[in-house]
Amino acid sequence: MFAESSEDAKRPIILSVYGKPQAGAPGDVWHFDLDALKAIGTTTVQTTTIWTNGTHEFEGVSLAALLENVSADGSRLIARALNDYSVELPVSDAVEGGALVAFSLDGELMSVRDKGPLWIIYPYDDNPAYAHEVYYSRSIWQLREIQILE
Protein backbone atom coordinates (compact mmCIF):
# COMPACT_ATOMS: atom_id res chain seq x y z
CA MET A 1 0.00 0.00 0.00
CA PHE A 2 1.40 3.35 -0.97
CA ALA A 3 0.50 6.80 0.32
CA GLU A 4 -1.47 8.52 -2.42
CA SER A 5 -2.78 11.83 -1.13
CA SER A 6 -0.95 14.62 0.65
CA GLU A 7 -2.84 13.61 3.82
CA ASP A 8 -1.68 10.00 3.41
CA ALA A 9 1.90 11.17 2.92
CA LYS A 10 1.85 12.64 6.45
CA ARG A 11 1.33 9.21 8.01
CA PRO A 12 4.62 7.52 8.86
CA ILE A 13 5.44 4.27 7.13
CA ILE A 14 6.18 1.74 9.86
CA LEU A 15 6.67 -1.40 7.77
CA SER A 16 7.93 -2.15 4.27
CA VAL A 17 7.50 -5.59 2.73
CA TYR A 18 9.27 -6.48 -0.47
CA GLY A 19 10.43 -9.42 -2.48
CA LYS A 20 8.74 -12.17 -4.41
CA PRO A 21 4.99 -11.80 -5.00
CA GLN A 22 2.90 -14.54 -6.56
CA ALA A 23 2.85 -14.54 -10.34
CA GLY A 24 0.52 -11.84 -11.60
CA ALA A 25 0.33 -9.97 -8.28
CA PRO A 26 0.71 -6.19 -8.56
CA GLY A 27 3.92 -4.65 -7.27
CA ASP A 28 6.85 -6.01 -5.34
CA VAL A 29 7.12 -3.38 -2.59
CA TRP A 30 4.41 -2.54 -0.09
CA HIS A 31 4.57 0.23 2.49
CA PHE A 32 2.28 0.20 5.51
CA ASP A 33 1.39 2.89 7.99
CA LEU A 34 -0.44 1.85 11.16
CA ASP A 35 -3.89 2.30 9.61
CA ALA A 36 -2.96 0.16 6.60
CA LEU A 37 -1.75 -2.63 8.89
CA LYS A 38 -4.93 -2.44 10.95
CA ALA A 39 -7.00 -2.61 7.75
CA ILE A 40 -5.63 -6.11 7.09
CA GLY A 41 -7.37 -7.25 10.26
CA THR A 42 -6.06 -7.39 13.78
CA THR A 43 -5.85 -10.12 16.36
CA THR A 44 -4.73 -10.30 19.97
CA VAL A 45 -2.51 -12.74 21.82
CA GLN A 46 -2.17 -12.99 25.57
CA THR A 47 1.17 -14.47 26.53
CA THR A 48 4.25 -14.16 28.68
CA THR A 49 7.63 -13.49 27.10
CA ILE A 50 11.20 -13.94 28.26
CA TRP A 51 11.70 -10.16 27.88
CA THR A 52 8.77 -8.94 29.98
CA ASN A 53 7.27 -9.68 33.39
CA GLY A 54 3.86 -11.31 33.62
CA THR A 55 1.23 -11.96 31.00
CA HIS A 56 0.63 -9.25 28.42
CA GLU A 57 -1.86 -8.67 25.64
CA PHE A 58 -0.34 -8.03 22.23
CA GLU A 59 -2.40 -6.71 19.34
CA GLY A 60 -1.29 -6.79 15.75
CA VAL A 61 -1.61 -8.43 12.37
CA SER A 62 -0.94 -12.11 11.96
CA LEU A 63 2.09 -12.79 9.81
CA ALA A 64 -0.12 -15.10 7.75
CA ALA A 65 -2.61 -12.32 6.98
CA LEU A 66 0.18 -9.86 6.17
CA LEU A 67 1.83 -12.24 3.70
CA GLU A 68 -1.52 -13.09 2.15
CA ASN A 69 -2.23 -9.36 1.75
CA VAL A 70 0.94 -8.87 -0.31
CA SER A 71 0.51 -12.14 -2.23
CA ALA A 72 3.86 -13.39 -0.95
CA ASP A 73 5.36 -16.34 -2.77
CA GLY A 74 8.49 -17.56 -1.09
CA SER A 75 9.77 -19.96 1.53
CA ARG A 76 11.90 -17.67 3.68
CA LEU A 77 11.69 -14.20 5.14
CA ILE A 78 14.33 -11.80 6.37
CA ALA A 79 13.00 -9.48 9.07
CA ARG A 80 15.07 -6.33 9.72
CA ALA A 81 14.99 -4.00 12.68
CA LEU A 82 15.58 -0.26 12.81
CA ASN A 83 19.22 -0.89 13.81
CA ASP A 84 19.69 -3.28 10.80
CA TYR A 85 19.68 -6.38 13.01
CA SER A 86 18.03 -9.16 11.01
CA VAL A 87 16.65 -12.64 11.51
CA GLU A 88 15.51 -15.29 9.07
CA LEU A 89 12.08 -16.86 9.45
CA PRO A 90 10.50 -19.64 7.45
CA VAL A 91 7.23 -18.75 5.75
CA SER A 92 5.85 -21.78 7.59
CA ASP A 93 5.71 -19.56 10.72
CA ALA A 94 2.89 -17.69 8.95
CA VAL A 95 0.07 -19.95 10.09
CA GLU A 96 -3.12 -19.43 12.03
CA GLY A 97 -2.14 -19.19 15.68
CA GLY A 98 1.47 -18.47 14.70
CA ALA A 99 3.60 -15.35 14.48
CA LEU A 100 2.04 -11.94 15.15
CA VAL A 101 3.39 -8.59 13.95
CA ALA A 102 2.40 -6.69 17.09
CA PHE A 103 1.97 -2.92 17.29
CA SER A 104 0.27 -2.71 20.68
CA LEU A 105 1.22 -3.97 24.13
CA ASP A 106 -1.50 -3.95 26.78
CA GLY A 107 -3.58 -1.51 24.74
CA GLU A 108 -0.77 0.99 24.10
CA LEU A 109 1.13 1.50 20.87
CA MET A 110 4.72 0.42 21.34
CA SER A 111 7.35 3.14 21.09
CA VAL A 112 10.82 2.52 19.68
CA ARG A 113 12.07 2.71 23.26
CA ASP A 114 9.70 -0.14 24.21
CA LYS A 115 10.47 -2.59 21.36
CA GLY A 116 8.18 -0.85 18.87
CA PRO A 117 6.81 0.24 16.64
CA LEU A 118 6.48 -3.44 15.62
CA TRP A 119 7.53 -6.67 17.33
CA ILE A 120 7.17 -10.19 15.94
CA ILE A 121 5.95 -12.37 18.78
CA TYR A 122 4.54 -15.86 19.03
CA PRO A 123 1.81 -17.20 21.33
CA TYR A 124 4.45 -18.77 23.59
CA ASP A 125 1.93 -19.84 26.25
CA ASP A 126 -0.67 -21.26 23.84
CA ASN A 127 1.67 -23.65 22.08
CA PRO A 128 4.59 -25.24 23.98
CA ALA A 129 6.54 -25.57 20.72
CA TYR A 130 6.83 -21.76 20.62
CA ALA A 131 8.44 -21.62 24.08
CA HIS A 132 11.78 -22.54 22.54
CA GLU A 133 14.99 -20.70 21.70
CA VAL A 134 14.33 -21.10 17.96
CA TYR A 135 11.18 -18.97 18.20
CA TYR A 136 12.65 -16.57 20.74
CA SER A 137 15.44 -15.86 18.25
CA ARG A 138 12.84 -15.01 15.57
CA SER A 139 11.03 -12.56 17.86
CA ILE A 140 12.57 -9.43 16.43
CA TRP A 141 11.54 -6.06 17.84
CA GLN A 142 11.79 -2.59 16.31
CA LEU A 143 10.81 -4.31 13.06
CA ARG A 144 10.95 -2.04 9.99
CA GLU A 145 10.93 -4.38 6.97
CA ILE A 146 10.32 -7.89 5.78
CA GLN A 147 11.98 -9.29 2.69
CA ILE A 148 10.39 -12.28 0.95
CA LEU A 149 12.94 -14.77 -0.41
CA GLU A 150 12.70 -17.85 -2.65
Coordinates of N, CA and C in Angstrom, one line a residue, residues 4-149:
E4 N -1.1 7.9 -1.2 CA -1.5 8.5 -2.4 C -1.8 10.0 -2.3
S5 N -2.4 10.4 -1.2 CA -2.8 11.8 -1.1 C -1.8 12.5 -0.2
S6 N -1.9 13.9 -0.2 CA -0.9 14.6 0.6 C -1.2 14.3 2.1
E7 N -2.5 14.0 2.4 CA -2.8 13.6 3.8 C -2.2 12.3 4.1
D8 N -2.3 11.3 3.2 CA -1.7 10.0 3.4 C -0.2 10.1 3.6
A9 N 0.4 11.0 2.9 CA 1.9 11.2 2.9 C 2.4 11.6 4.3
K10 N 1.5 12.2 5.1 CA 1.8 12.6 6.4 C 1.9 11.5 7.4
R11 N 1.3 10.4 7.1 CA 1.3 9.2 8.0 C 2.7 8.5 7.9
P12 N 3.3 8.2 9.0 CA 4.6 7.5 8.9 C 4.5 6.1 8.4
I13 N 5.3 5.7 7.5 CA 5.4 4.3 7.1 C 6.2 3.5 8.3
I14 N 5.5 2.5 8.8 CA 6.2 1.7 9.9 C 6.7 0.4 9.4
L15 N 6.2 -0.1 8.2 CA 6.7 -1.4 7.8 C 6.7 -1.4 6.2
S16 N 7.8 -1.9 5.7 CA 7.9 -2.2 4.3 C 8.1 -3.7 4.1
V17 N 7.4 -4.2 3.1 CA 7.5 -5.6 2.7 C 7.9 -5.6 1.3
Y18 N 8.9 -6.4 0.9 CA 9.3 -6.5 -0.5 C 9.8 -7.9 -0.8
G19 N 9.9 -8.1 -2.1 CA 10.4 -9.4 -2.5 C 9.6 -10.1 -3.6
K20 N 9.3 -11.3 -3.4 CA 8.7 -12.2 -4.4 C 7.2 -12.3 -4.2
P21 N 6.4 -11.6 -5.0 CA 5.0 -11.8 -5.0 C 4.6 -13.0 -5.9
Q22 N 3.4 -13.5 -5.7 CA 2.9 -14.5 -6.6 C 2.8 -14.0 -8.0
A23 N 2.9 -14.9 -8.9 CA 2.8 -14.5 -10.3 C 1.6 -13.8 -10.6
G24 N 1.7 -12.6 -11.3 CA 0.5 -11.8 -11.6 C 0.1 -10.9 -10.5
A25 N 0.7 -10.9 -9.3 CA 0.3 -10.0 -8.3 C 0.9 -8.6 -8.6
P26 N 0.2 -7.5 -8.3 CA 0.7 -6.2 -8.6 C 1.8 -5.8 -7.6
G27 N 2.9 -5.2 -8.1 CA 3.9 -4.6 -7.3 C 4.8 -5.7 -6.6
D28 N 6.0 -5.2 -6.1 CA 6.9 -6.0 -5.3 C 7.4 -5.3 -4.1
V29 N 6.8 -4.1 -3.8 CA 7.1 -3.4 -2.6 C 5.8 -2.8 -2.0
W30 N 5.6 -3.0 -0.8 CA 4.4 -2.5 -0.1 C 4.9 -1.8 1.1
H31 N 4.3 -0.6 1.3 CA 4.6 0.2 2.5 C 3.3 0.4 3.3
F32 N 3.4 0.2 4.6 CA 2.3 0.2 5.5 C 2.5 1.2 6.6
D33 N 1.5 2.1 6.8 CA 1.4 2.9 8.0 C 0.5 2.1 9.0
L34 N 0.3 2.6 10.2 CA -0.4 1.9 11.2 C -1.9 1.5 10.7
D35 N -2.5 2.5 10.1 CA -3.9 2.3 9.6 C -4.0 1.2 8.5
A36 N -3.0 1.2 7.7 CA -3.0 0.2 6.6 C -2.8 -1.2 7.2
L37 N -1.9 -1.3 8.2 CA -1.7 -2.6 8.9 C -3.0 -3.0 9.6
K38 N -3.7 -2.1 10.3 CA -4.9 -2.4 11.0 C -6.0 -2.9 10.0
A39 N -6.0 -2.3 8.8 CA -7.0 -2.6 7.7 C -6.9 -4.1 7.3
I40 N -5.8 -4.7 7.5 CA -5.6 -6.1 7.1 C -6.5 -7.0 8.0
G41 N -6.6 -6.5 9.2 CA -7.4 -7.3 10.3 C -6.5 -7.5 11.4
T42 N -6.9 -7.2 12.6 CA -6.1 -7.4 13.8 C -6.5 -8.6 14.6
T43 N -5.6 -9.0 15.4 CA -5.9 -10.1 16.4 C -5.1 -9.8 17.6
T44 N -5.4 -10.5 18.7 CA -4.7 -10.3 20.0 C -4.2 -11.6 20.5
V45 N -3.1 -11.6 21.2 CA -2.5 -12.7 21.8 C -2.2 -12.4 23.3
Q46 N -2.6 -13.2 24.2 CA -2.2 -13.0 25.6 C -1.1 -14.0 25.9
T47 N 0.1 -13.6 26.3 CA 1.2 -14.5 26.5 C 2.2 -13.8 27.4
T48 N 3.1 -14.6 28.0 CA 4.3 -14.2 28.7 C 5.4 -14.2 27.7
T49 N 6.4 -13.4 27.9 CA 7.6 -13.5 27.1 C 8.8 -13.6 28.0
I50 N 10.0 -13.9 27.5 CA 11.2 -13.9 28.3 C 11.8 -12.5 28.5
W51 N 11.2 -11.5 27.8 CA 11.7 -10.2 27.9 C 10.9 -9.3 28.8
T52 N 9.7 -9.8 29.2 CA 8.8 -8.9 30.0 C 8.3 -9.7 31.2
N53 N 7.8 -9.0 32.2 CA 7.3 -9.7 33.4 C 5.8 -9.9 33.3
G54 N 5.3 -11.1 33.6 CA 3.9 -11.3 33.6 C 3.3 -11.5 32.2
T55 N 2.0 -11.8 32.2 CA 1.2 -12.0 31.0 C 0.8 -10.6 30.4
H56 N 1.0 -10.5 29.1 CA 0.6 -9.2 28.4 C -0.3 -9.6 27.2
E57 N -1.0 -8.5 26.8 CA -1.9 -8.7 25.6 C -1.2 -7.9 24.5
F58 N -0.9 -8.6 23.4 CA -0.3 -8.0 22.2 C -1.4 -8.0 21.2
E59 N -1.5 -6.8 20.5 CA -2.4 -6.7 19.3 C -1.6 -6.4 18.1
G60 N -2.0 -7.0 17.0 CA -1.3 -6.8 15.7 C -1.9 -7.5 14.6
V61 N -1.2 -7.7 13.6 CA -1.6 -8.4 12.4 C -0.9 -9.8 12.3
S62 N -1.6 -10.8 12.1 CA -0.9 -12.1 12.0 C 0.0 -12.1 10.8
L63 N 1.1 -12.7 10.9 CA 2.1 -12.8 9.8 C 1.4 -13.5 8.6
A64 N 0.6 -14.4 8.9 CA -0.1 -15.1 7.8 C -1.0 -14.1 7.0
A65 N -1.7 -13.3 7.7 CA -2.6 -12.3 7.0 C -1.8 -11.3 6.2
L66 N -0.7 -10.8 6.8 CA 0.2 -9.9 6.2 C 0.7 -10.4 4.9
L67 N 1.3 -11.6 4.9 CA 1.8 -12.2 3.7 C 0.8 -12.5 2.7
E68 N -0.4 -12.9 3.1 CA -1.5 -13.1 2.1 C -1.9 -11.8 1.5
N69 N -1.9 -10.7 2.3 CA -2.2 -9.4 1.7 C -1.3 -8.9 0.6
V70 N 0.0 -9.3 0.7 CA 0.9 -8.9 -0.3 C 1.2 -10.0 -1.3
S71 N 0.4 -11.0 -1.3 CA 0.5 -12.1 -2.2 C 1.9 -12.7 -2.3
A72 N 2.5 -12.9 -1.1 CA 3.9 -13.4 -0.9 C 4.0 -14.8 -1.5
D73 N 5.1 -15.0 -2.2 CA 5.4 -16.3 -2.8 C 6.8 -16.6 -2.5
G74 N 7.1 -17.2 -1.4 CA 8.5 -17.6 -1.1 C 8.5 -18.6 0.0
S75 N 9.7 -19.0 0.4 CA 9.8 -20.0 1.5 C 10.5 -19.4 2.8
R76 N 11.2 -18.3 2.6 CA 11.9 -17.7 3.7 C 11.6 -16.2 3.7
L77 N 11.8 -15.6 4.9 CA 11.7 -14.2 5.1 C 12.9 -13.7 5.9
I78 N 13.3 -12.5 5.6 CA 14.3 -11.8 6.4 C 13.6 -10.6 7.0
A79 N 13.6 -10.6 8.3 CA 13.0 -9.5 9.1 C 14.1 -8.6 9.6
R80 N 14.0 -7.3 9.3 CA 15.1 -6.3 9.7 C 14.5 -5.3 10.7
A81 N 15.3 -5.0 11.7 CA 15.0 -4.0 12.7 C 15.5 -2.6 12.3
L82 N 15.1 -1.6 13.0 CA 15.6 -0.3 12.8 C 17.1 -0.1 12.9
N83 N 17.8 -1.0 13.7 CA 19.2 -0.9 13.8 C 19.9 -1.8 12.8
D84 N 19.2 -2.4 11.8 CA 19.7 -3.3 10.8 C 19.9 -4.7 11.3
Y85 N 19.6 -5.0 12.5 CA 19.7 -6.4 13.0 C 18.7 -7.1 12.2
S86 N 19.0 -8.4 11.8 CA 18.0 -9.2 11.0 C 18.0 -10.6 11.5
V87 N 16.8 -11.2 11.2 CA 16.6 -12.6 11.5 C 16.0 -13.3 10.3
E88 N 16.2 -14.6 10.1 CA 15.5 -15.3 9.1 C 14.4 -16.1 9.7
L89 N 13.2 -16.1 9.0 CA 12.1 -16.9 9.5 C 11.6 -17.7 8.3
P90 N 11.1 -18.9 8.5 CA 10.5 -19.6 7.4 C 9.1 -19.1 7.2
V91 N 8.6 -19.1 6.0 CA 7.2 -18.7 5.7 C 6.3 -19.7 6.5
S92 N 6.7 -20.8 6.9 CA 5.9 -21.8 7.6 C 5.5 -21.3 9.0
D93 N 6.1 -20.2 9.5 CA 5.7 -19.6 10.7 C 4.4 -18.7 10.5
A94 N 4.1 -18.5 9.3 CA 2.9 -17.7 8.9 C 1.7 -18.6 8.9
V95 N 1.2 -19.1 10.0 CA 0.1 -20.0 10.1 C -0.9 -19.4 11.1
E96 N -2.1 -19.8 11.0 CA -3.1 -19.4 12.0 C -2.6 -19.8 13.4
G97 N -2.7 -18.9 14.3 CA -2.1 -19.2 15.7 C -0.6 -19.1 15.8
G98 N 0.0 -18.6 14.7 CA 1.5 -18.5 14.7 C 1.9 -17.1 15.0
A99 N 2.9 -16.6 14.2 CA 3.6 -15.3 14.5 C 2.6 -14.2 14.3
L100 N 2.8 -13.2 15.2 CA 2.0 -11.9 15.1 C 3.0 -10.8 15.0
V101 N 2.7 -9.8 14.1 CA 3.4 -8.6 14.0 C 2.6 -7.6 14.8
A102 N 3.1 -7.5 16.1 CA 2.4 -6.7 17.1 C 2.8 -5.2 17.0
F103 N 1.8 -4.4 17.2 CA 2.0 -2.9 17.3 C 1.5 -2.4 18.6
S104 N 0.8 -3.2 19.4 CA 0.3 -2.7 20.7 C 0.6 -3.7 21.8
L105 N 1.0 -3.2 22.9 CA 1.2 -4.0 24.1 C 0.3 -3.5 25.2
D106 N -0.5 -4.3 25.7 CA -1.5 -3.9 26.8 C -2.3 -2.7 26.4
G107 N -2.7 -2.6 25.2 CA -3.6 -1.5 24.7 C -2.9 -0.2 24.4
E108 N -1.6 -0.2 24.4 CA -0.8 1.0 24.1 C 0.1 0.7 22.9
L109 N 0.2 1.7 22.0 CA 1.1 1.5 20.9 C 2.5 1.4 21.4
M110 N 3.4 0.6 20.8 CA 4.7 0.4 21.3 C 5.6 1.5 20.7
S111 N 6.4 2.2 21.6 CA 7.3 3.1 21.1 C 8.6 2.4 20.7
V112 N 9.5 3.1 20.0 CA 10.8 2.5 19.7 C 11.6 2.2 21.0
R113 N 11.4 3.0 22.0 CA 12.1 2.7 23.3 C 11.6 1.4 23.9
D114 N 10.3 1.0 23.6 CA 9.7 -0.1 24.2 C 9.5 -1.2 23.2
K115 N 10.5 -1.5 22.3 CA 10.5 -2.6 21.4 C 9.6 -2.3 20.1
G116 N 9.0 -1.2 20.0 CA 8.2 -0.9 18.9 C 8.9 -0.2 17.7
P117 N 8.3 0.2 16.7 CA 6.8 0.2 16.6 C 6.2 -1.1 16.4
L118 N 7.0 -2.1 15.9 CA 6.5 -3.4 15.6 C 7.4 -4.5 16.2
W119 N 6.8 -5.6 16.7 CA 7.5 -6.7 17.3 C 6.9 -8.0 16.9
I120 N 7.7 -8.9 16.3 CA 7.2 -10.2 15.9 C 7.2 -11.0 17.2
I121 N 6.0 -11.5 17.6 CA 5.9 -12.4 18.8 C 5.2 -13.6 18.4
Y122 N 5.3 -14.6 19.2 CA 4.5 -15.9 19.0 C 3.7 -16.1 20.3
P123 N 2.6 -16.9 20.2 CA 1.8 -17.2 21.3 C 2.5 -18.3 22.2
Y124 N 3.6 -17.8 22.9 CA 4.5 -18.8 23.6 C 3.7 -19.6 24.6
D125 N 2.7 -19.1 25.2 CA 1.9 -19.8 26.2 C 0.9 -20.8 25.6
D126 N 0.4 -20.4 24.5 CA -0.7 -21.3 23.8 C -0.1 -22.5 23.2
N127 N 1.1 -22.5 22.8 CA 1.7 -23.7 22.1 C 3.1 -23.9 22.6
P128 N 3.3 -25.0 23.4 CA 4.6 -25.2 24.0 C 5.8 -25.2 23.0
A129 N 5.5 -25.6 21.7 CA 6.5 -25.6 20.7 C 7.1 -24.2 20.5
Y130 N 6.3 -23.1 20.8 CA 6.8 -21.8 20.6 C 7.7 -21.3 21.8
A131 N 7.6 -22.0 22.9 CA 8.4 -21.6 24.1 C 9.8 -22.3 23.9
H132 N 10.5 -21.9 22.9 CA 11.8 -22.5 22.5 C 12.7 -21.5 22.0
E133 N 14.0 -21.7 22.1 CA 15.0 -20.7 21.7 C 14.9 -20.4 20.2
V134 N 14.5 -21.3 19.4 CA 14.3 -21.1 18.0 C 13.3 -20.0 17.7
Y135 N 12.2 -20.0 18.4 CA 11.2 -19.0 18.2 C 11.5 -17.7 18.9
Y136 N 12.2 -17.8 20.1 CA 12.6 -16.6 20.7 C 13.6 -15.8 19.8
S137 N 14.5 -16.5 19.1 CA 15.4 -15.9 18.3 C 14.8 -15.2 17.1
R138 N 13.6 -15.6 16.7 CA 12.8 -15.0 15.6 C 12.0 -13.8 16.0
S139 N 11.9 -13.6 17.3 CA 11.0 -12.6 17.9 C 11.7 -11.2 17.8
I140 N 11.8 -10.7 16.7 CA 12.6 -9.4 16.4 C 11.7 -8.2 16.8
W141 N 12.3 -7.3 17.5 CA 11.5 -6.1 17.8 C 12.1 -4.9 17.1
Q142 N 11.5 -3.8 17.1 CA 11.8 -2.6 16.3 C 11.8 -2.9 14.8
L143 N 10.9 -3.8 14.4 CA 10.8 -4.3 13.1 C 10.5 -3.1 12.1
R144 N 11.2 -3.1 11.0 CA 11.0 -2.0 10.0 C 10.7 -2.6 8.6
E145 N 11.2 -3.8 8.3 CA 10.9 -4.4 7.0 C 11.0 -5.9 7.0
I146 N 10.3 -6.5 6.0 CA 10.3 -7.9 5.8 C 10.6 -8.1 4.3
Q147 N 11.6 -8.9 4.1 CA 12.0 -9.3 2.7 C 11.5 -10.7 2.4
I148 N 10.9 -11.0 1.3 CA 10.4 -12.3 1.0 C 11.4 -12.9 0.0
L149 N 11.9 -14.1 0.4 CA 12.9 -14.8 -0.4 C 12.4 -16.1 -1.0

